[in-house]
Amino acid sequence: MSESAFQQASQPDHPVWASLFPYTIGPEGTALSFAQRLARENGWTQAHAERVILEYKKFCFLAATEGREVTPSDAVDQAWHLHLTYTRDYWERFCPRVLGCKLHHGPTAGGADERNRHFAQYAETLRCYERQFGSPPADIWPEARHLLVEAPRARRVHPREMLILPRRAAWAALLAALAAAALVPLLW
C-alpha cells in the first residue's frame, strides 16, 4: 500500500496520526539519514527500512492511543531501539510534541511468565493493529506463534566475526567439503 493510500485508509483525522505520519526521525540534512542507518545496521534494503519505519509509526500510534501496553515485532523493535539512540529527538520532540505522551521501552525480566505475557501482549497488539490498519505485513509483523518457536533461536551476529551463508549454500558447501575429504585418501 502506498503511503498516501495508507494515510487515507488509517486515521488521518486523529491528532496523533496527523502529527506522526509526516514526522521525520532525527535531525534533517544529515549525511546518513535514519532510514539509511536502519538499513545499514540491519542489512536491509533502503525500501525495506522505509517500510519498517512506517510500521514503527503505526506501532507508536497504537502505543499512544490503545490505552494498553503494546509489543513491537522484531523489525519494529529495531527501529525503536535506533530511535532511542537519537535521545534529544526522541525525548524532546517525538514523545511530547508528536505522540503527546512518554513512550518507554522496557526490557523483559525473563522467565516463563514473562515469555507468556510477551506472547499474549504481542498477539493482542496484532489484533489492535488489524482493527486500526487492516492486516499487518507478515514480513514485518510475523504471527504471534513466531515468538514462541522461531524468535528464541534468533541471534544477532556481526558479519565481520561470522561467516554467514544461506542454509542451502551452507549445505552445498558442507557436502562439497565432505566429498573432497573422501577423495583425499584415494589420491595418496
Short mmCIF file of C-alpha atoms in Angstrom, two decimals:
data_model
loop_
_atom_site.label_atom_id
_atom_site.label_comp_id
_atom_site.label_asym_id
_atom_site.label_seq_id
_atom_site.Cartn_x
_atom_site.Cartn_y
_atom_site.Cartn_z
CA MET A 1 0.00 0.00 0.00
CA SER A 2 1.42 3.40 -0.90
CA GLU A 3 1.89 5.96 1.86
CA SER A 4 -0.92 8.17 0.53
CA ALA A 5 -3.29 5.20 0.28
CA PHE A 6 -2.26 4.16 3.79
CA GLN A 7 -2.88 7.64 5.16
CA GLN A 8 -6.37 7.67 3.65
CA ALA A 9 -7.13 4.17 4.99
CA SER A 10 -5.90 4.84 8.52
CA GLN A 11 -6.72 7.59 10.99
CA PRO A 12 -5.98 10.84 9.10
CA ASP A 13 -8.27 12.85 11.38
CA HIS A 14 -6.75 11.59 14.61
CA PRO A 15 -4.45 14.27 16.09
CA VAL A 16 -1.74 11.76 16.97
CA TRP A 17 -1.69 10.40 13.44
CA ALA A 18 -1.77 13.92 11.98
CA SER A 19 1.49 14.61 13.88
CA LEU A 20 3.01 11.16 13.48
CA PHE A 21 2.56 10.48 9.77
CA PRO A 22 4.69 13.41 8.46
CA TYR A 23 7.26 13.16 11.29
CA THR A 24 10.86 12.54 10.20
CA ILE A 25 13.11 10.85 12.74
CA GLY A 26 16.30 12.64 13.67
CA PRO A 27 17.87 15.86 12.53
CA GLU A 28 17.34 16.88 8.93
CA GLY A 29 20.17 17.31 6.47
CA THR A 30 22.49 14.66 7.89
CA ALA A 31 24.77 12.67 5.58
CA LEU A 32 23.28 9.42 6.90
CA SER A 33 19.51 9.55 7.38
CA PHE A 34 17.68 7.48 9.97
CA ALA A 35 16.34 5.18 7.25
CA GLN A 36 19.82 4.70 5.75
CA ARG A 37 21.28 3.93 9.16
CA LEU A 38 18.47 1.50 9.98
CA ALA A 39 19.05 -0.27 6.66
CA ARG A 40 22.82 -0.42 7.15
CA GLU A 41 22.67 -1.69 10.73
CA ASN A 42 20.20 -4.46 9.89
CA GLY A 43 21.41 -5.48 6.43
CA TRP A 44 18.12 -4.32 4.88
CA THR A 45 17.44 -2.52 1.64
CA GLN A 46 16.54 1.16 1.85
CA ALA A 47 12.99 0.32 0.71
CA HIS A 48 12.56 -2.28 3.46
CA ALA A 49 13.90 0.12 6.11
CA GLU A 50 11.39 2.75 4.98
CA ARG A 51 8.57 0.19 5.25
CA VAL A 52 9.75 -0.70 8.76
CA ILE A 53 9.72 2.99 9.72
CA LEU A 54 6.11 3.27 8.56
CA GLU A 55 5.28 0.19 10.64
CA TYR A 56 7.13 1.74 13.59
CA LYS A 57 4.90 4.80 13.26
CA LYS A 58 1.84 2.53 13.29
CA PHE A 59 3.16 0.83 16.41
CA CYS A 60 3.72 4.21 18.09
CA PHE A 61 0.19 5.25 17.15
CA LEU A 62 -1.14 2.10 18.83
CA ALA A 63 1.06 2.69 21.88
CA ALA A 64 -0.25 6.24 22.24
CA THR A 65 -3.93 5.54 21.57
CA GLU A 66 -4.85 1.99 22.65
CA GLY A 67 -4.73 2.57 26.40
CA ARG A 68 -2.71 -0.62 26.96
CA GLU A 69 0.84 -1.83 26.51
CA VAL A 70 1.64 -2.95 23.00
CA THR A 71 4.54 -5.08 21.81
CA PRO A 72 6.51 -4.45 18.61
CA SER A 73 7.69 -7.05 16.14
CA ASP A 74 11.44 -7.62 15.98
CA ALA A 75 11.84 -5.37 12.92
CA VAL A 76 9.79 -2.59 14.51
CA ASP A 77 11.78 -3.05 17.72
CA GLN A 78 14.99 -2.46 15.75
CA ALA A 79 13.59 0.88 14.55
CA TRP A 80 12.54 1.74 18.11
CA HIS A 81 15.97 0.85 19.54
CA LEU A 82 17.69 3.02 16.96
CA HIS A 83 15.25 5.88 17.52
CA LEU A 84 16.02 5.75 21.24
CA THR A 85 19.67 6.50 20.44
CA TYR A 86 18.55 9.83 19.00
CA THR A 87 17.83 10.88 22.59
CA ARG A 88 17.14 14.57 22.08
CA ASP A 89 14.85 13.91 19.14
CA TYR A 90 13.06 11.07 20.95
CA TRP A 91 12.54 12.70 24.36
CA GLU A 92 12.35 16.40 23.47
CA ARG A 93 10.49 16.32 20.16
CA PHE A 94 8.93 12.92 19.42
CA CYS A 95 7.29 11.98 22.72
CA PRO A 96 5.99 15.37 23.84
CA ARG A 97 5.24 17.03 20.50
CA VAL A 98 4.35 14.15 18.19
CA LEU A 99 2.88 11.43 20.43
CA GLY A 100 1.78 13.67 23.27
CA CYS A 101 2.95 11.12 25.84
CA LYS A 102 6.06 9.34 27.08
CA LEU A 103 6.77 6.02 25.41
CA HIS A 104 9.22 3.97 27.45
CA HIS A 105 10.90 0.80 26.25
CA GLY A 106 11.11 -1.88 28.91
CA PRO A 107 13.22 -5.00 28.53
CA THR A 108 11.86 -8.38 29.51
CA ALA A 109 12.52 -9.68 33.00
CA GLY A 110 12.90 -13.19 31.57
CA GLY A 111 11.32 -16.46 32.61
CA ALA A 112 8.27 -18.46 31.55
CA ASP A 113 5.71 -16.00 32.95
CA GLU A 114 7.33 -13.12 31.11
CA ARG A 115 7.52 -15.13 27.87
CA ASN A 116 3.81 -15.98 28.13
CA ARG A 117 2.92 -12.34 28.88
CA HIS A 118 5.04 -11.19 25.92
CA PHE A 119 3.33 -13.70 23.61
CA ALA A 120 -0.18 -12.68 24.74
CA GLN A 121 0.65 -8.98 24.53
CA TYR A 122 2.10 -9.34 21.02
CA ALA A 123 -0.98 -11.32 19.88
CA GLU A 124 -3.19 -8.54 21.27
CA THR A 125 -1.03 -5.93 19.52
CA LEU A 126 -1.65 -7.73 16.22
CA ARG A 127 -5.40 -7.64 16.90
CA CYS A 128 -5.23 -3.91 17.69
CA TYR A 129 -3.19 -3.34 14.54
CA GLU A 130 -5.74 -5.17 12.43
CA ARG A 131 -8.62 -3.12 13.88
CA GLN A 132 -6.81 0.13 13.08
CA PHE A 133 -4.90 -0.62 9.89
CA GLY A 134 -6.01 -3.94 8.40
CA SER A 135 -3.79 -6.98 8.03
CA PRO A 136 -0.17 -6.35 9.02
CA PRO A 137 2.58 -7.18 6.52
CA ALA A 138 3.81 -10.66 7.50
CA ASP A 139 7.44 -9.91 6.66
CA ILE A 140 7.49 -7.18 9.30
CA TRP A 141 4.82 -8.45 11.72
CA PRO A 142 5.07 -12.26 11.89
CA GLU A 143 2.34 -14.29 13.58
CA ALA A 144 2.42 -14.42 17.38
CA ARG A 145 3.48 -18.08 17.42
CA HIS A 146 6.75 -16.94 15.83
CA LEU A 147 7.67 -15.51 19.26
CA LEU A 148 7.45 -18.95 20.85
CA VAL A 149 9.02 -21.03 18.10
CA GLU A 150 11.49 -19.02 16.00
CA ALA A 151 12.38 -15.87 17.95
CA PRO A 152 14.05 -17.65 20.90
CA ARG A 153 16.54 -19.23 18.48
CA ALA A 154 17.48 -15.96 16.76
CA ARG A 155 20.90 -14.46 17.33
CA ARG A 156 22.38 -11.18 16.16
CA VAL A 157 25.78 -11.68 14.55
CA HIS A 158 28.34 -9.30 13.17
CA PRO A 159 29.32 -10.14 9.57
CA ARG A 160 33.00 -9.46 10.29
CA GLU A 161 33.00 -12.08 13.03
CA MET A 162 30.97 -14.80 11.36
CA LEU A 163 30.75 -16.48 8.01
CA ILE A 164 27.11 -16.18 7.06
CA LEU A 165 25.75 -18.47 4.39
CA PRO A 166 22.18 -19.10 3.36
CA ARG A 167 21.13 -22.54 4.60
CA ARG A 168 21.04 -24.02 1.08
CA ALA A 169 24.54 -22.71 0.29
CA ALA A 170 25.84 -23.96 3.65
CA TRP A 171 24.61 -27.49 2.96
CA ALA A 172 26.10 -27.43 -0.53
CA ALA A 173 29.45 -26.26 0.89
CA LEU A 174 29.35 -28.94 3.58
CA LEU A 175 28.61 -31.68 1.05
CA ALA A 176 31.42 -30.44 -1.21
CA ALA A 177 33.85 -30.45 1.72
CA LEU A 178 32.84 -33.99 2.71
CA ALA A 179 33.23 -35.20 -0.87
CA ALA A 180 36.67 -33.58 -1.09
CA ALA A 181 37.68 -35.14 2.24
CA ALA A 182 36.56 -38.56 0.99
CA LEU A 183 38.73 -38.15 -2.13
CA VAL A 184 41.94 -37.19 -0.28
CA PRO A 185 42.79 -40.79 0.86
CA LEU A 186 42.26 -42.02 -2.69
CA LEU A 187 44.83 -39.60 -4.04
CA TRP A 188 47.62 -40.79 -1.69
#
